[in-house]
Amino acid sequence: MKQESGSSRRGSTSSILSFEDPDLIEEPLAIIEQPLLDTLFGKEGYVNDPSISQSLVERIQQQPSFKEQLLAIIERSKTEKTARIAAANAITVLVRAGVQFTGMDLRGIKVPGADLSYGMFDSARLDGADLRKTRLHNIWLRKANLSGAEMTGTQFGELPYLQEDRSVIRCAYWNDGKTLAVGLQSGCFRLYDTSSWEKIKEVETFDIQFGYLIFSKTSNRIAYNDYFLLLRLVDAETGNLLQTLKGHTNLVKSVMYSPCGSKVASGSWDTTARIWNVETGECIHVLQGHEDCVHSLAYSPNGKEIASASFDRTLR
């Protein structure tokens, strides 16, 4: 009865993996590599099925020879194009089984589409590897060599971050999303290309530091307020000062461009909101009525109305 139970277990497993033949496991490694490539293991995304993945993980943990078999497939991917899909499946399930690749020589492996998330690849040689469209979420890659690796479409699970040398006060995207402006406590703002995150330009402002930073939706102008009661308009491409808007009698707290970009509104601790002509710098309207700081402004989509919020608990 015990033997029949064991036979039944193996038969059940082999219905999922056609290479689960006990005779193959006892064969030399060189002989049993090819059957793996000829099975469903060579089907793209095969190990993404949770039940299959779990079955393979358990087998790796129970049978060291199976682990070596999968490592051999990964090695073959360096020179055999037909082994690449199987290699991607192999390294995916090895990582899920907790196999560590720390310090391993993986130069030139071809595993496009593999899921290496949470894998241990510290100090691994991955130079020249094909890692296109792989998932590398929370992967360990300290001191790993990735020189020359193909990584088009690789997903790290997070977007790149920018490290600045001063406190970041404000940031704003240009309307097309291709440029990000970052305002620093030192009194400058930097422009970054969002496709490469390379710094395009650094613009020194005329102040120690500033508060709000906002792009016009229709031009390359940036409006920002400083701590000297002023509102300034700057050309984002050249860094040239276009207008200095004077009129508030206390600190400017909020800034907002009109949808058409021809006007800019500002709210202040002087309890007023002002609307300015961006071309002439002239104050067109002074909006009064609040009894405390005007800390937020919003234009209606058609630009004909503007809402103001104040610390006096009112919205006008």
PDB file of C-alpha atoms in Angstrom, residues 219 221-223 232-234 241-245 257-258 260-265 275-284:
ATOM      1  CA  SER A 219       4.133  78.486 -22.324  1.00  0.00           C
ATOM      2  CA  ARG A 221       7.059  80.359 -18.057  1.00  0.00           C
ATOM      3  CA  ILE A 222       7.425  79.576 -14.382  1.00  0.00           C
ATOM      4  CA  ALA A 223       5.829  81.662 -11.663  1.00  0.00           C
ATOM      5  CA  ARG A 232       8.288  86.590 -10.230  1.00  0.00           C
ATOM      6  CA  LEU A 233       7.867  85.144 -13.724  1.00  0.00           C
ATOM      7  CA  VAL A 234      10.860  83.373 -15.273  1.00  0.00           C
ATOM      8  CA  LEU A 241      13.512  87.074 -15.367  1.00  0.00           C
ATOM      9  CA  LEU A 242      10.445  88.217 -17.318  1.00  0.00           C
ATOM     10  CA  GLN A 243       8.379  90.087 -14.749  1.00  0.00           C
ATOM     11  CA  THR A 244       8.493  91.096 -11.094  1.00  0.00           C
ATOM     12  CA  LEU A 245       4.970  91.589  -9.775  1.00  0.00           C
ATOM     13  CA  TYR A 257      -1.887  80.474 -13.738  1.00  0.00           C
ATOM     14  CA  SER A 258      -5.123  80.963 -15.667  1.00  0.00           C
ATOM     15  CA  CYS A 260      -5.059  80.372 -21.108  1.00  0.00           C
ATOM     16  CA  GLY A 261      -1.766  81.399 -19.482  1.00  0.00           C
ATOM     17  CA  SER A 262      -2.325  85.121 -19.976  1.00  0.00           C
ATOM     18  CA  LYS A 263      -2.982  85.825 -16.312  1.00  0.00           C
ATOM     19  CA  VAL A 264      -1.609  84.694 -12.990  1.00  0.00           C
ATOM     20  CA  ALA A 265      -3.383  84.932  -9.642  1.00  0.00           C
ATOM     21  CA  ILE A 275      -4.816  88.960 -10.713  1.00  0.00           C
ATOM     22  CA  TRP A 276      -1.915  89.988 -12.945  1.00  0.00           C
ATOM     23  CA  ASN A 277      -1.287  90.391 -16.658  1.00  0.00           C
ATOM     24  CA  VAL A 278       1.738  88.182 -17.365  1.00  0.00           C
ATOM     25  CA  GLU A 279       2.882  90.244 -20.369  1.00  0.00           C
ATOM     26  CA  THR A 280       2.856  93.684 -18.727  1.00  0.00           C
ATOM     27  CA  GLY A 281       3.148  92.752 -15.055  1.00  0.00           C
ATOM     28  CA  GLU A 282       0.159  94.996 -14.328  1.00  0.00           C
ATOM     29  CA  CYS A 283      -2.205  94.152 -11.472  1.00  0.00           C
ATOM     30  CA  ILE A 284      -5.630  93.857 -13.112  1.00  0.00           C
TER      31      ILE A 284
END
